[in-house]
mmCIF file of C-alpha atoms in Angstrom:
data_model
loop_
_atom_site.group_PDB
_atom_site.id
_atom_site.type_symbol
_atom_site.label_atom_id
_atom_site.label_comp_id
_atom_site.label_asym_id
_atom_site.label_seq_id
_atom_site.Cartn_x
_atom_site.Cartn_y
_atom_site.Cartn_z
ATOM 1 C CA UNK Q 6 18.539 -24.347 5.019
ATOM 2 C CA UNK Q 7 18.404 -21.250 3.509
ATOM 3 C CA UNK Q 8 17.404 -22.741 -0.037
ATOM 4 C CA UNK Q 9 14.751 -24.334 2.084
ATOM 5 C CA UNK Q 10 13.428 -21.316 3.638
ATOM 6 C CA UNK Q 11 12.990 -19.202 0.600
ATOM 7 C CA UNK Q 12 11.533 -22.042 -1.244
ATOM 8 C CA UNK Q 13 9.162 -22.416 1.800
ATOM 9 C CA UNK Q 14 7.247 -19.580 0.745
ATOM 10 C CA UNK Q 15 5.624 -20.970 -1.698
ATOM 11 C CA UNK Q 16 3.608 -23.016 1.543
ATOM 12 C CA UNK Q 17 1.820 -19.652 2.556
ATOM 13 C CA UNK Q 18 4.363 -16.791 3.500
ATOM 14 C CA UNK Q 19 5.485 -13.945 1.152
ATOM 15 C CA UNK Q 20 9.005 -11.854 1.776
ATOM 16 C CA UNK Q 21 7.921 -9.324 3.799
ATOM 17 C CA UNK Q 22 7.334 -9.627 7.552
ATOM 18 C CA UNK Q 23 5.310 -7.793 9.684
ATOM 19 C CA UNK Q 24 3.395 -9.604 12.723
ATOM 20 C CA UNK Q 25 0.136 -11.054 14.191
ATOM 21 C CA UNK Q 26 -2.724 -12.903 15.007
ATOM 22 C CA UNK Q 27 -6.676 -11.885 15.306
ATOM 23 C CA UNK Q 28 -8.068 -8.494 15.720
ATOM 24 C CA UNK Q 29 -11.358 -6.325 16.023
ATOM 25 C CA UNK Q 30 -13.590 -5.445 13.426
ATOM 26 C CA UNK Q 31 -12.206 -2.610 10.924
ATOM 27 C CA UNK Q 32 -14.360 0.721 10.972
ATOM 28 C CA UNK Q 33 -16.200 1.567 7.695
ATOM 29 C CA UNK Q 34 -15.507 4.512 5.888
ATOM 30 C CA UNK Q 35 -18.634 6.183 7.498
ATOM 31 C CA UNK Q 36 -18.487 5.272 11.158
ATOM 32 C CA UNK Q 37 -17.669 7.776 13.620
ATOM 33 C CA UNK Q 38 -14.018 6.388 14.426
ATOM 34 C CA UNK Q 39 -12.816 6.632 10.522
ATOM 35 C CA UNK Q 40 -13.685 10.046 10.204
ATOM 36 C CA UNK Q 41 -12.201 11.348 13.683
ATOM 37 C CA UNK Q 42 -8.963 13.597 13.582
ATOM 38 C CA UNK Q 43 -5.830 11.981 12.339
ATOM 39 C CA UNK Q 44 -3.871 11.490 15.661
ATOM 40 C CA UNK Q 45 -0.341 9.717 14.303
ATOM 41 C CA UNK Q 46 1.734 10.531 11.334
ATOM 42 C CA UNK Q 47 0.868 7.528 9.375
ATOM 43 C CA UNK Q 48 -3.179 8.164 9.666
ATOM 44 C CA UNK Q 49 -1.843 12.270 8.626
ATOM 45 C CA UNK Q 50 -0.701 9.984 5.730
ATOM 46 C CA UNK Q 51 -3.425 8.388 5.066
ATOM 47 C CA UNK Q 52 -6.163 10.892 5.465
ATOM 48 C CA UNK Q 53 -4.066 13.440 2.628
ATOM 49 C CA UNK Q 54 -4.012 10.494 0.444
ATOM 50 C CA UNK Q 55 -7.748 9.781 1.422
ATOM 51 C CA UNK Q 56 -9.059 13.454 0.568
ATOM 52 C CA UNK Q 57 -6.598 13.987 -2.255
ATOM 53 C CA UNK Q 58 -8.618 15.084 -5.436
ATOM 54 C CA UNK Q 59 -6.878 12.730 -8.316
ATOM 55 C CA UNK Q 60 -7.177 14.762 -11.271
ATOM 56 C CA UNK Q 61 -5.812 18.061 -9.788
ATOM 57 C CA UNK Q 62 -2.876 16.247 -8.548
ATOM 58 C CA UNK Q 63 -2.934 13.753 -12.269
ATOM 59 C CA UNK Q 64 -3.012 16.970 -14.306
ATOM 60 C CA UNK Q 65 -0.035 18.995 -12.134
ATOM 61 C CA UNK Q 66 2.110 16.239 -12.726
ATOM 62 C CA UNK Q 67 1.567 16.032 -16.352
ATOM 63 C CA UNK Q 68 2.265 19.828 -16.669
ATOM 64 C CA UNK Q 69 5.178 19.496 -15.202
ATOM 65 C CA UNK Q 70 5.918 16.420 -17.394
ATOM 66 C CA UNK Q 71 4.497 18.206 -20.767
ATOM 67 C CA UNK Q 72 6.301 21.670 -20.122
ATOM 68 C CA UNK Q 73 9.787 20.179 -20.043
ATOM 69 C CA UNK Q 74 8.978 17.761 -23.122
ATOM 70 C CA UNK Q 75 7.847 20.846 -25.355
ATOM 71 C CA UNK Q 76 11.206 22.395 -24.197
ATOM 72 C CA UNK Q 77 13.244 19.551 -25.015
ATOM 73 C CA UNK Q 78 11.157 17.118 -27.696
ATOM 74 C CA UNK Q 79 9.853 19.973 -29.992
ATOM 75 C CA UNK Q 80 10.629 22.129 -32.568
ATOM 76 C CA UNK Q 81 7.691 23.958 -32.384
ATOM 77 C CA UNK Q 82 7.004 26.640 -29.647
ATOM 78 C CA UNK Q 83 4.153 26.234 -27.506
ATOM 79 C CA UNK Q 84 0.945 27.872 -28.392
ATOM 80 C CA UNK Q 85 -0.498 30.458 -26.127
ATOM 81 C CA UNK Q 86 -3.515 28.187 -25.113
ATOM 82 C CA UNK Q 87 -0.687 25.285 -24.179
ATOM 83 C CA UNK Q 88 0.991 27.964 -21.854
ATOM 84 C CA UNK Q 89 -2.382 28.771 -20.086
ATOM 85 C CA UNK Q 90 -3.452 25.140 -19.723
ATOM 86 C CA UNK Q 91 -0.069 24.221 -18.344
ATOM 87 C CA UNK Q 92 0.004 27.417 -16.260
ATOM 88 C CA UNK Q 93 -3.941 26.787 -14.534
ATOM 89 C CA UNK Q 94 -3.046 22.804 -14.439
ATOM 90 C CA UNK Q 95 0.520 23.616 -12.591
ATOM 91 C CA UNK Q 96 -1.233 26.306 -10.008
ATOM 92 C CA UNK Q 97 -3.978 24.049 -9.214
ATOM 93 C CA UNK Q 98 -1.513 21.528 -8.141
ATOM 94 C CA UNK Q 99 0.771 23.608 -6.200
ATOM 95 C CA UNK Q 100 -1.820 24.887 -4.168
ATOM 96 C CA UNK Q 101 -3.274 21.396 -3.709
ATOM 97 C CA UNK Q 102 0.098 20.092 -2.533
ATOM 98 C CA UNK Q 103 0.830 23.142 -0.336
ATOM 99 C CA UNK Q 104 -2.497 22.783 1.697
ATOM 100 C CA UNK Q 105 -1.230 18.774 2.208
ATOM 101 C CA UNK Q 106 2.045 19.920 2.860
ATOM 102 C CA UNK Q 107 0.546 22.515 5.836
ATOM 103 C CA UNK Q 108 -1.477 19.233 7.438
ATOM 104 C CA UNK Q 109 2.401 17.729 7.463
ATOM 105 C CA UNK Q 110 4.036 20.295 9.053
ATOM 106 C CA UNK Q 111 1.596 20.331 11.429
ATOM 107 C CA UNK Q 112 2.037 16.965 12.152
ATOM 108 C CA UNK Q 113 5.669 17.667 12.534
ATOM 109 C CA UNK Q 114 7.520 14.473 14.018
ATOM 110 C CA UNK Q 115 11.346 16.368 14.423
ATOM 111 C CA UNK Q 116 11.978 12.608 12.978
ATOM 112 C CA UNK Q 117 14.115 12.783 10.016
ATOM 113 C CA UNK Q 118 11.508 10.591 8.077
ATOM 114 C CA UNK Q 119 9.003 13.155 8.558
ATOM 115 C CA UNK Q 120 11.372 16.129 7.419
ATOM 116 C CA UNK Q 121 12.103 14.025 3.831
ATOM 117 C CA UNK Q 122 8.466 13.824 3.484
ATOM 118 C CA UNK Q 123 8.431 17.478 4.049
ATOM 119 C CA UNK Q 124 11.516 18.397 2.159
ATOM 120 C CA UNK Q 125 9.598 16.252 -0.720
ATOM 121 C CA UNK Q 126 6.922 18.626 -0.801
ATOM 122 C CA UNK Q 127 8.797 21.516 -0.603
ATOM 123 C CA UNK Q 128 10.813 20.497 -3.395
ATOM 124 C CA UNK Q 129 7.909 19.740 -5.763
ATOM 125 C CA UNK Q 130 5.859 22.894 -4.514
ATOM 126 C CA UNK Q 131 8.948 24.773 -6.001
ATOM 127 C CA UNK Q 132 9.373 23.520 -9.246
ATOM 128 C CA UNK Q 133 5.421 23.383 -10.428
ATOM 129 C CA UNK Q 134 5.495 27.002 -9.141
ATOM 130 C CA UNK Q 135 9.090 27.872 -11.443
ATOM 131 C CA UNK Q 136 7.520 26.147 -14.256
ATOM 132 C CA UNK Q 137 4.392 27.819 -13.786
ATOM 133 C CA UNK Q 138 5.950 31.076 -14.078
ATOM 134 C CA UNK Q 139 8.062 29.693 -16.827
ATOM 135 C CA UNK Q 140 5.185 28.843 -19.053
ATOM 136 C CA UNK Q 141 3.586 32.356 -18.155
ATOM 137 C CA UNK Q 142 6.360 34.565 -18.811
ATOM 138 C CA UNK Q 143 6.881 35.676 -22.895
ATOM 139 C CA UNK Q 144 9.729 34.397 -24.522
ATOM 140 C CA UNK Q 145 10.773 30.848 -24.433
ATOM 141 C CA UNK Q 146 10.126 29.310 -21.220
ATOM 142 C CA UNK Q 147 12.405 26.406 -21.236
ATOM 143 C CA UNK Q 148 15.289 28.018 -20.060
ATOM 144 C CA UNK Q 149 13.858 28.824 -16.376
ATOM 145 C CA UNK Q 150 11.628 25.641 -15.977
ATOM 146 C CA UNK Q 151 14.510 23.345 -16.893
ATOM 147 C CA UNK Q 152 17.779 22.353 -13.965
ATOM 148 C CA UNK Q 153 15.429 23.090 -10.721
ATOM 149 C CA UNK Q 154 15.196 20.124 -9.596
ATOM 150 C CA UNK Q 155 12.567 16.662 -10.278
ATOM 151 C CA UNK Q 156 8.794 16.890 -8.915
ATOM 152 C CA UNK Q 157 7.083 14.408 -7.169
ATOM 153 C CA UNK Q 158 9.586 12.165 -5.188
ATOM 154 C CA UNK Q 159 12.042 12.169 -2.002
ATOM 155 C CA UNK Q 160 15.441 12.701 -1.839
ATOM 156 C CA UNK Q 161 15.722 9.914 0.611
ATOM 157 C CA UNK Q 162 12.541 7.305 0.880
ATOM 158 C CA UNK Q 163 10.915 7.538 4.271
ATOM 159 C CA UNK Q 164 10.975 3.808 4.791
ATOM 160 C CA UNK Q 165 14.851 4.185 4.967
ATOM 161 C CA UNK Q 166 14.971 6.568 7.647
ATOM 162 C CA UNK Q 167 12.044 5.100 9.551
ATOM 163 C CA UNK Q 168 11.190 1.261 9.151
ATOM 164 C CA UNK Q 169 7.504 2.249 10.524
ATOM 165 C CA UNK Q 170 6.897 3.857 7.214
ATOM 166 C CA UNK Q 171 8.360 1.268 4.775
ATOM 167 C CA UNK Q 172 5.459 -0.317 2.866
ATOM 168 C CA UNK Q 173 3.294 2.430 4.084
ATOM 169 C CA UNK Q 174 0.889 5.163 3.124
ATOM 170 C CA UNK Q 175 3.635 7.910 3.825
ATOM 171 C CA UNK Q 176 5.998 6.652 1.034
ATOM 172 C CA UNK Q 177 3.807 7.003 -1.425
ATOM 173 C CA UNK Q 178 2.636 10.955 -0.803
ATOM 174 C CA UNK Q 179 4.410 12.089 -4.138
ATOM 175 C CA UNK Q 180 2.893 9.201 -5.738
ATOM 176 C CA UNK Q 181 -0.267 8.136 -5.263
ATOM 177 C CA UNK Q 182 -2.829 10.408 -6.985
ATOM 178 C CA UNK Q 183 -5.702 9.996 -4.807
ATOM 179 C CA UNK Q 184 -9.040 7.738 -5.260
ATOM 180 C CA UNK Q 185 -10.965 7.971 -8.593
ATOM 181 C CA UNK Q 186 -13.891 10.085 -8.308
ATOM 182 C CA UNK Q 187 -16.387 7.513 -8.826
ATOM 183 C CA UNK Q 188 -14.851 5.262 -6.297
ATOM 184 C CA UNK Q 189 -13.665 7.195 -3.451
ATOM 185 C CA UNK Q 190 -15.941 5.710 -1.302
ATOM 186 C CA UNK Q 191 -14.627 1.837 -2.178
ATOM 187 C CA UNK Q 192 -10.972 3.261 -2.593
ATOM 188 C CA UNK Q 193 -10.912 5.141 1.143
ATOM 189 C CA UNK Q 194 -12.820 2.265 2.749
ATOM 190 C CA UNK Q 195 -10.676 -0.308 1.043
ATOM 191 C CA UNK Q 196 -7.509 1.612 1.824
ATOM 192 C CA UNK Q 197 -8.507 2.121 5.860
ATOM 193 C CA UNK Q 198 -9.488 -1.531 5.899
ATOM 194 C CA UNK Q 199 -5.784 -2.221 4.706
ATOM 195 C CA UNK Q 200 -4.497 0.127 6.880
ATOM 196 C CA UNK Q 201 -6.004 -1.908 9.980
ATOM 197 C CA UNK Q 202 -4.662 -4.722 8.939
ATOM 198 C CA UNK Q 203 -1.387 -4.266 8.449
ATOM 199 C CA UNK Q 204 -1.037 -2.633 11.974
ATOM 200 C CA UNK Q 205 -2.880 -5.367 13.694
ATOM 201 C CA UNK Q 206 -0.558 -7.774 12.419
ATOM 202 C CA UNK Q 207 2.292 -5.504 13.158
ATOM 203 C CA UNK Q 208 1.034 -5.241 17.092
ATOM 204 C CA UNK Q 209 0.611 -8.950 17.504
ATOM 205 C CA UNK Q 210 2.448 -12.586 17.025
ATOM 206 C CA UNK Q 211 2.108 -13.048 13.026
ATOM 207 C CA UNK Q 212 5.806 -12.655 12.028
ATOM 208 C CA UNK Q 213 6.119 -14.843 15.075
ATOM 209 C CA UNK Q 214 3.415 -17.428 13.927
ATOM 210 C CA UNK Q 215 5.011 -17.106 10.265
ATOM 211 C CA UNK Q 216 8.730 -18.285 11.556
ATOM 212 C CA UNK Q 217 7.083 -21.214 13.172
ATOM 213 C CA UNK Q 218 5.000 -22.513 10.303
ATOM 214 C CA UNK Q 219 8.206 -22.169 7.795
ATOM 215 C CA UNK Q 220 9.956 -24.620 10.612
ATOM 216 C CA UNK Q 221 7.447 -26.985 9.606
ATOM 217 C CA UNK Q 222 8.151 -26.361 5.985
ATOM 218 C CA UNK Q 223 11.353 -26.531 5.995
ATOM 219 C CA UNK Q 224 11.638 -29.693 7.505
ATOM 220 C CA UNK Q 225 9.483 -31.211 5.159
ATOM 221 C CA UNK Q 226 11.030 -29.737 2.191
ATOM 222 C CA UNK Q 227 14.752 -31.440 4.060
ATOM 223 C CA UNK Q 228 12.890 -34.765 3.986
ATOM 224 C CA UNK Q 229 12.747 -34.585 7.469
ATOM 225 C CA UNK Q 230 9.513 -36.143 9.650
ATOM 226 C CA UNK Q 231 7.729 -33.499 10.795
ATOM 227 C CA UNK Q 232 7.533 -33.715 14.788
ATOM 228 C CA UNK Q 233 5.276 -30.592 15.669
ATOM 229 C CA UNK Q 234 5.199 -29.028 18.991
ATOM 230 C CA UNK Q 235 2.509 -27.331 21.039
ATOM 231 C CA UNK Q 236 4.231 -24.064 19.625
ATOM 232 C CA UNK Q 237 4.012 -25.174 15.848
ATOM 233 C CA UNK Q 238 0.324 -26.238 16.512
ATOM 234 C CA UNK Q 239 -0.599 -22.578 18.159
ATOM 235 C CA UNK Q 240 1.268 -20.525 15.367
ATOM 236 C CA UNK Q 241 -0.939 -22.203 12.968
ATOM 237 C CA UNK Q 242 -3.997 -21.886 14.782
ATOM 238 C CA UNK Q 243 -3.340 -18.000 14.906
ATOM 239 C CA UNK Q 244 -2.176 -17.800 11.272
ATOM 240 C CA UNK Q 245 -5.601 -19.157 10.559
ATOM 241 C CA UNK Q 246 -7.453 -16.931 13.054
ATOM 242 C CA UNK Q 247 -5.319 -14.072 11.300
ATOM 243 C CA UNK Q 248 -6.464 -14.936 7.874
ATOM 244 C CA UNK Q 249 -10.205 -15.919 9.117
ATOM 245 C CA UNK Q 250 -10.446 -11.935 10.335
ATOM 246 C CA UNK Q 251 -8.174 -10.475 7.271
ATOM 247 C CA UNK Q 252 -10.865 -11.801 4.697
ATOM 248 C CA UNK Q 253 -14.070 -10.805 7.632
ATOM 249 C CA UNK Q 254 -12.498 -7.155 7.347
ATOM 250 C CA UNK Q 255 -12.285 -7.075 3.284
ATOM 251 C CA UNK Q 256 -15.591 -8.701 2.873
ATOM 252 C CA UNK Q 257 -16.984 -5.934 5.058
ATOM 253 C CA UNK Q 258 -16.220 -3.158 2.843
ATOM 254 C CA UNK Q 259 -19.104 -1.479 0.911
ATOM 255 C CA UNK Q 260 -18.401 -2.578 -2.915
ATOM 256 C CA UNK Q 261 -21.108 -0.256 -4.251
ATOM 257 C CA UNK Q 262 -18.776 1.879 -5.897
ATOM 258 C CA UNK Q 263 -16.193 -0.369 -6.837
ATOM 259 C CA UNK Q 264 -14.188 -0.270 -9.919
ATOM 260 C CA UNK Q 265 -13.987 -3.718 -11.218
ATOM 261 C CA UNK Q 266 -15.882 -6.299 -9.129
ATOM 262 C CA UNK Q 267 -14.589 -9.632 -10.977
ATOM 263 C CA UNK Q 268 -10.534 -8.268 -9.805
ATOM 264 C CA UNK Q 269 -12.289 -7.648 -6.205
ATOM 265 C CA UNK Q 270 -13.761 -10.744 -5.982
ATOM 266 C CA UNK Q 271 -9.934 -12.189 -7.411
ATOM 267 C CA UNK Q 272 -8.421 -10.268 -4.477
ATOM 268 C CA UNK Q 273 -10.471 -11.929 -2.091
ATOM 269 C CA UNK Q 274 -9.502 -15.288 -3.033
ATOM 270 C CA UNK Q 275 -6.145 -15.048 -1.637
ATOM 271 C CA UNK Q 276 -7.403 -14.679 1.886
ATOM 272 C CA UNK Q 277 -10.020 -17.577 1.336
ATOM 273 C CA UNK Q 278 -7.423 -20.141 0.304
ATOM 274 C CA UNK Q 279 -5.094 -19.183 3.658
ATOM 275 C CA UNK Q 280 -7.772 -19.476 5.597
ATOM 276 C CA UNK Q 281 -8.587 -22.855 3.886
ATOM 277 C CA UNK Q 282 -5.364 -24.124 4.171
ATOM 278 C CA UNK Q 283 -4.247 -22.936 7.652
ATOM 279 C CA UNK Q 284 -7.529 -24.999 9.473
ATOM 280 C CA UNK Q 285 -5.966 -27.467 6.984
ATOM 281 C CA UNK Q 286 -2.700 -27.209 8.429
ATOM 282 C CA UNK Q 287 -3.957 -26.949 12.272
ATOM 283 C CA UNK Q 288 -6.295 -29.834 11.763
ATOM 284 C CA UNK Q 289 -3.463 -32.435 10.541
ATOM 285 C CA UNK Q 290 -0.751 -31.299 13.544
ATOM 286 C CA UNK Q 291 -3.333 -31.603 15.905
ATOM 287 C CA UNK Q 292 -3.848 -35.152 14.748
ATOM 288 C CA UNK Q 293 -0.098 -35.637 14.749
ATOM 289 C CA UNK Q 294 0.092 -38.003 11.481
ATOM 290 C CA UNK Q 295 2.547 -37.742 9.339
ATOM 291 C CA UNK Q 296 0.923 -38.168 6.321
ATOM 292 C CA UNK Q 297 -1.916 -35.867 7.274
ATOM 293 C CA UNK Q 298 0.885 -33.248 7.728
ATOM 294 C CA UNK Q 299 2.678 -33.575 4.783
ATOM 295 C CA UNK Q 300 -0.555 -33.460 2.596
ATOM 296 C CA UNK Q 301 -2.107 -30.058 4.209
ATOM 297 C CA UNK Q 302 1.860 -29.045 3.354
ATOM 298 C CA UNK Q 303 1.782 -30.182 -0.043
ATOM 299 C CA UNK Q 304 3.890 -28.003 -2.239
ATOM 300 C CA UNK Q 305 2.366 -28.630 -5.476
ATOM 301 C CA UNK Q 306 -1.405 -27.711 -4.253
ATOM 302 C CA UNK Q 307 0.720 -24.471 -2.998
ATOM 303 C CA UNK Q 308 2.021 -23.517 -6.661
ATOM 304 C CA UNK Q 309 -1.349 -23.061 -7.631
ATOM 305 C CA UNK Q 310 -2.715 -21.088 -4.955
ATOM 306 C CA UNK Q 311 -3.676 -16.970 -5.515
ATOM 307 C CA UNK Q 312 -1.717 -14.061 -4.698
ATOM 308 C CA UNK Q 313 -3.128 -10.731 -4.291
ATOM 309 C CA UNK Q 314 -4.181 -10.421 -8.273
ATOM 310 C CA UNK Q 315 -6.920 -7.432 -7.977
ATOM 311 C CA UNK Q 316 -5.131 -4.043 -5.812
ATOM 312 C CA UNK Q 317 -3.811 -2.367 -9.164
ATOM 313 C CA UNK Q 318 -7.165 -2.617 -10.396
ATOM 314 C CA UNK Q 319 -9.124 -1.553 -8.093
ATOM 315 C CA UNK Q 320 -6.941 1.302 -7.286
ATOM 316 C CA UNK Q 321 -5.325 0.187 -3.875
ATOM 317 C CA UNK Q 322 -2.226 -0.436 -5.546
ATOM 318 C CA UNK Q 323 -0.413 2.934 -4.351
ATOM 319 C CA UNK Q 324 -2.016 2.719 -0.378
ATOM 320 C CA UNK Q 325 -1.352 0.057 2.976
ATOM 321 C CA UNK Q 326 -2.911 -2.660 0.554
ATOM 322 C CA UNK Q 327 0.290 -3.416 -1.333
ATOM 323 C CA UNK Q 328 1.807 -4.281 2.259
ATOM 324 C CA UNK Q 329 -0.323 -7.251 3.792
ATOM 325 C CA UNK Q 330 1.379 -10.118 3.135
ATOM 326 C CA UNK Q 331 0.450 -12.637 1.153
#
């Protein structure tokens, strides 16, 4: 059974589970209710990652990278124009993550998820600033940037301590640079329209609606005849709905400014074939035939079918996008 199960997934499930069925429309990134106050730690998440400014943060990191590599990879000392670049590049960065790190702690949970995510910061606020002064101060400046610790990660991922925050926005604080410049406004949209997404299904029956389609599958893949029930028949019915509203919300977002429009348009075809295949599906249990069944289950048209091909390049990669299953 469990062979069958995993092998199911090919028929329309991936190995995550969160839950639902159909939702509301998803704000744009202009409308009145995506720009209000942040009022749970999740959208504190988000809106950091939303408003982060990518090169700051993509040139601190570096710095922090390049200052230990001249320390340990050279034989030549740095020049004084490498110590000032590295010294601006790690400053700009520390303040940038202590101003985030302020919007945490005044989001303060007392969870011990939200104290990692703290502790994080605090960690990598403390090492740009020792390599900064490192870098500034004359001599060699390996000797005081080097054994203080690793920037940008946690000690102990937030998704462990909290499940709410595994797949989420919050893990990936140390991680995600922000949107590019030229497409923030795709990138935050995008990234809010994920964000509903994954918390509508989470709210509702989809997990539920998933467990009873792989029932289906299963049996089929056991050589078993399918006998749906009333159940099987409403599952599907929402997993379509589900998918009908997933690929309304990402159609709705403004593509003016995105990135790569041929690996947008790819990303959308994942939610056009579930929604194909799930009125598929709902239409052949309704008629209760067997051989209508086991075509709209057919295994071999699944093989073929998309996945999500297009978040890494269209820079959603890093944000909620990464967890609506496919």
């Amino acid at each position: 059974m469990a062979a069958a199960v995993a092998a199911a997934c090919l028929a329309g499930c991936s190995a995550s589970t969160p839950a639902d069925t159909v939702g509301g429309s998803v704000p744009d990134a202009t409308s009145a209710a995506s720009t209000a106050a942040p009022s749970t730690p999740l959208e504190v998440c988000s809106a950091i990652l939303d408003d982060r400014d990518a090169a700051t943060f993509t040139a601190g990191r570096d710095a922090a990278t390049d200052v230990v590599l001249a320390t340990i990879g050279s034989d030549t000392p740095p020049t004084s124009a490498d110590r000032a670049e590295w010294h601006a590049r790690l400053i700009s960065a520390r303040t940038e993550l202590s101003v985030e790190r302020d919007r945490l702690e005044q989001a303060d949970t007392g969870q011990p998820a939200w104290a990692a995510i703290i502790a994080g910061f605090d960690a990598t606020i403390d090492v740009l600033a020792a390599r900064a002064a490192a870098v500034e101060a004359p001599g060699d400046p390996m000797p005081d940037a080097l054994g203080i610790g690793e920037p940008y990660g946690f000690d102990a991922a937030p998704g462990e301590l909290d499940p709410s925050y595994a797949g989420r926005d919050c893990e990936m604080l140390l991680s995600y640079p922000g949107p590019d410049a030229a497409a923030r406004d795709f990138q935050v949209a995008a990234a809010r329209t994920c964000t509903a997404i994954v918390e509508r299904r989470a709210s509702t029956d989809y997990a539920a609606n998933v467990a009873q389609n792989l029932e289906i599958v299963a049996g089929l893949i056991g050589g078993e005849t399918p006998e749906p029930t009333a159940a099987h028949l409403d599952a599907v019915r929402g997993l379509h709905d589900e998918w009908e509203q997933t690929l309304a919300d990402l159609e709705s977002v403004p593509t003016a400014h995105v990135p790569d429009a041929a690996a947008w348009e790819a990303t959308l075809a994942l939610p056009r074939q579930r929604t194909e295949m799930f009125a598929d599906r709902a239409a052949a249990l309704e008629s209760g035939d067997a051989a209508a069944i086991e075509a709209a289950y057919d295994r071999e048209r699944m093989r073929s079918t998309p996945g999500w091909e297009g978040w890494e390049t269209v820079g959603l990669a890093g944000r909620d996008c990464r967890s609506i299953e496919a």
